[in-house]
mmCIF file of C-alpha atoms in Angstrom:
data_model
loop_
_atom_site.group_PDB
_atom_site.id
_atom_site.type_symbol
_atom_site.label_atom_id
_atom_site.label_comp_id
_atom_site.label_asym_id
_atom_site.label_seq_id
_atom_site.Cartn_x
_atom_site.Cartn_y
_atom_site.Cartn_z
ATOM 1 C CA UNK A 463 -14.767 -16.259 4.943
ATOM 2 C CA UNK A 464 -18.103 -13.801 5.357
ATOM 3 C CA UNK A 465 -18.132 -10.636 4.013
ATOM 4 C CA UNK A 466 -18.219 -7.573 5.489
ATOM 5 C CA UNK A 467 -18.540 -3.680 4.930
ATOM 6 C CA UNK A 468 -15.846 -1.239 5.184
ATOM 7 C CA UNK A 469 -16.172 2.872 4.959
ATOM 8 C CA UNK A 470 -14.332 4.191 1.433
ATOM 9 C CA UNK A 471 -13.821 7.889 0.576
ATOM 10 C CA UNK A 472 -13.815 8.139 -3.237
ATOM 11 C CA UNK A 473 -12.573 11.114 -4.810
ATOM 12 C CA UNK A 474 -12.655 12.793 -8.728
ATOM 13 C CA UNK A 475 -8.857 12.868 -9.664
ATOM 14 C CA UNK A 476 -9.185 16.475 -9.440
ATOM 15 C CA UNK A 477 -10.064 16.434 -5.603
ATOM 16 C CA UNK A 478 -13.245 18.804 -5.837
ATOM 17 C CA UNK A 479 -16.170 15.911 -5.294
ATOM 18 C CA UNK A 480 -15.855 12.972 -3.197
ATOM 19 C CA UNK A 481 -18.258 10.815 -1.593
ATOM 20 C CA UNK A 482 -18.257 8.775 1.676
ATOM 21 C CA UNK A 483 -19.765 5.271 1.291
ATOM 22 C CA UNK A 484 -20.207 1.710 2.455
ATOM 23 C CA UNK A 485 -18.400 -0.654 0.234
ATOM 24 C CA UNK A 486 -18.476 -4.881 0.887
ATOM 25 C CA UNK A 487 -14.886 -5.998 1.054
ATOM 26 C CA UNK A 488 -14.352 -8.772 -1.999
ATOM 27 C CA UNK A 489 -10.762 -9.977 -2.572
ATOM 28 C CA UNK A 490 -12.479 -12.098 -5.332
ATOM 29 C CA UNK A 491 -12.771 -8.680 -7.346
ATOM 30 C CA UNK A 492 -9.877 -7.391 -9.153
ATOM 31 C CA UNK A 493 -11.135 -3.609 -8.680
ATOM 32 C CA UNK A 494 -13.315 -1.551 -6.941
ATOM 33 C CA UNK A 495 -16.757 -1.614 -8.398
ATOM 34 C CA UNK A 496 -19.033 1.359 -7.384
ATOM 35 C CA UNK A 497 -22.781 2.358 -9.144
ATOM 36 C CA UNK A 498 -22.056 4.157 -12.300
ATOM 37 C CA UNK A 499 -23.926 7.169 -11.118
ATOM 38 C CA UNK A 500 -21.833 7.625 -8.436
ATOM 39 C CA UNK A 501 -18.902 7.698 -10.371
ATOM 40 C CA UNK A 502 -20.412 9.940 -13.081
ATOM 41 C CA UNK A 503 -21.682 12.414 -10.368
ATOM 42 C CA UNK A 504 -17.906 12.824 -8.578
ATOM 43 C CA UNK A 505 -16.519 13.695 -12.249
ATOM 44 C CA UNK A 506 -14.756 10.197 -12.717
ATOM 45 C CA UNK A 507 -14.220 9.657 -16.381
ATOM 46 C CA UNK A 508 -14.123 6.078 -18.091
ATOM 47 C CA UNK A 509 -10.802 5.852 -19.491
ATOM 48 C CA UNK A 510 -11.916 2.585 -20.841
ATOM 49 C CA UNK A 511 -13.320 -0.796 -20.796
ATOM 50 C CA UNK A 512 -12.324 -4.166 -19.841
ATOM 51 C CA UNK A 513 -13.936 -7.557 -19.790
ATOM 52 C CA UNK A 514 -14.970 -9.330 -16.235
ATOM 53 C CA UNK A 515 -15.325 -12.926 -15.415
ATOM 54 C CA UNK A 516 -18.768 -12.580 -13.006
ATOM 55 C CA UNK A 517 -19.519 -14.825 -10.246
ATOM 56 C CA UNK A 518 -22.499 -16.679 -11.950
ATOM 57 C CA UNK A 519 -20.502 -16.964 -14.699
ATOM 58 C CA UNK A 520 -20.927 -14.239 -17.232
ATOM 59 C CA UNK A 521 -18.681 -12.256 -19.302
ATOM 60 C CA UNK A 522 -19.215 -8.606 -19.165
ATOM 61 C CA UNK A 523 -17.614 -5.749 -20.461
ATOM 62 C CA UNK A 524 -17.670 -2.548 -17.849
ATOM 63 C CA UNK A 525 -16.245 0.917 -18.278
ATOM 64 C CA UNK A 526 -13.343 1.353 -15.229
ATOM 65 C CA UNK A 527 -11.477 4.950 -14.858
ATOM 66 C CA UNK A 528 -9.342 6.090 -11.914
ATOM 67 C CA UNK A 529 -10.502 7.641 -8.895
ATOM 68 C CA UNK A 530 -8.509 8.527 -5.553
ATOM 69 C CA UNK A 531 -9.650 6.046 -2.575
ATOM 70 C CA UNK A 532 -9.186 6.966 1.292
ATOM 71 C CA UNK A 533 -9.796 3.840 3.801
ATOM 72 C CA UNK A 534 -8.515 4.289 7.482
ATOM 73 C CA UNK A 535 -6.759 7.477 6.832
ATOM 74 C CA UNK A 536 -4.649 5.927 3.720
ATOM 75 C CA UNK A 537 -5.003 7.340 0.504
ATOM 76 C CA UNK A 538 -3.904 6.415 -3.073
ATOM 77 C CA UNK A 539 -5.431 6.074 -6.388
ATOM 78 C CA UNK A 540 -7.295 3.413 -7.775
ATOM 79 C CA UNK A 541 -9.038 1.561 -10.503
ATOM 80 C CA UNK A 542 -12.414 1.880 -10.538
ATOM 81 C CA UNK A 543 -15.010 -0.132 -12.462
ATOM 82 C CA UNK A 544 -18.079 1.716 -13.478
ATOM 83 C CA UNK A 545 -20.895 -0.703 -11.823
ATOM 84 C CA UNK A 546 -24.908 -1.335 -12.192
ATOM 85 C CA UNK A 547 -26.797 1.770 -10.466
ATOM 86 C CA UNK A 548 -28.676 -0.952 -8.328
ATOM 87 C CA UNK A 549 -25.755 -3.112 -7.507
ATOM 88 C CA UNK A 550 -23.741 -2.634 -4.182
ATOM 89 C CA UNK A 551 -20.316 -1.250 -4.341
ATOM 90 C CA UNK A 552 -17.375 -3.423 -3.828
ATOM 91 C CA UNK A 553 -13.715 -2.973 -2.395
ATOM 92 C CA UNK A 554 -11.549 -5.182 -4.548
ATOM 93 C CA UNK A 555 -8.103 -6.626 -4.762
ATOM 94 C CA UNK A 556 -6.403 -4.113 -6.443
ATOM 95 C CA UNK A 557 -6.999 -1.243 -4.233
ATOM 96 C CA UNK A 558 -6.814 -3.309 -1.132
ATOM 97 C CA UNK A 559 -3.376 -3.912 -1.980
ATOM 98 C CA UNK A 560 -2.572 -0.362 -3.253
ATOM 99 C CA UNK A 561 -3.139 0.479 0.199
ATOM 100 C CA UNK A 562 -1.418 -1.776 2.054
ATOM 101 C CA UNK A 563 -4.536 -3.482 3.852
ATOM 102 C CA UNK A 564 -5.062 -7.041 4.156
ATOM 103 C CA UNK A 565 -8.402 -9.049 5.407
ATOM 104 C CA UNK A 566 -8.831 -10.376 8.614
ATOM 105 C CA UNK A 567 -11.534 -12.830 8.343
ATOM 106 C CA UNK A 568 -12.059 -13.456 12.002
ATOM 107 C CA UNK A 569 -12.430 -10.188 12.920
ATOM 108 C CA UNK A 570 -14.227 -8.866 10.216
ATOM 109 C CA UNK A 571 -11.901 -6.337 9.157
ATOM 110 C CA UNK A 572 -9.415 -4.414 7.552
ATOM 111 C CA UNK A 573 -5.673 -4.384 8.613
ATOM 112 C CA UNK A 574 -1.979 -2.744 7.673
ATOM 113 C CA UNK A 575 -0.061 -5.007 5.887
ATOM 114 C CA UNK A 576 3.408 -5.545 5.325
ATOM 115 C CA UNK A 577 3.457 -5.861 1.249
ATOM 116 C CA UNK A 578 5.959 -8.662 -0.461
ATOM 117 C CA UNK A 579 8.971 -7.590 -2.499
ATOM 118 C CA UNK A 580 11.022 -10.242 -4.113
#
């Protein structure tokens, strides 16, 4: 599957700053990784840090806090991993599913999903 770009709306927890970006869709990452600066500047606060299996390989440890996300209308909060000011920001796993949306590679988009309950 290629990757693609979707339009997020991040928000503080608070609701006063939020931010409209560009974010490439990656159901290989557990959360939503966006530049730490970003973060910092909409009043997101690192509640903590976890460690991260990267693609090449490495182990990092990254700060992550919680920040409301809006794709296609749908909003709910998220995790959100505090990422390298030059890297791209990433739509992960977690808050795909947190909003109901699943991939559809052919297309090259995002779609309502029904989720599983067992």
């Amino acid at each position: 599957m290629g990757t693609f770009d979707w339009p997020v709306r991040l928000a503080a927890m608070d609701g006063q700053h939020s931010a409209d970006i560009e974010a490439t869709v990656d159901t290989g990452a557990a959360y939503t990784t966006v530049p730490a600066r970003l973060l910092r500047d909409l009043g997101v606060e690192p509640l903590g840090s976890r460690r991260f299996l990267l693609a090449d390989g490495r182990r990092v440890e990254m700060d992550y806090g919680r920040a409301w996300a809006t794709v296609d209308g749908e909003t709910e909060v998220t995790l959100v991993v505090f990422g390298p000011d030059d890297a791209p920001a990433l739509l992960g796993a977690y808050t795909l599913e947190g909003l109901a949306l699943a991939v559809d590679p052919v297309e090259g988009r995002l779609v309502p999903t029904h989720l599983i309950m067992y």
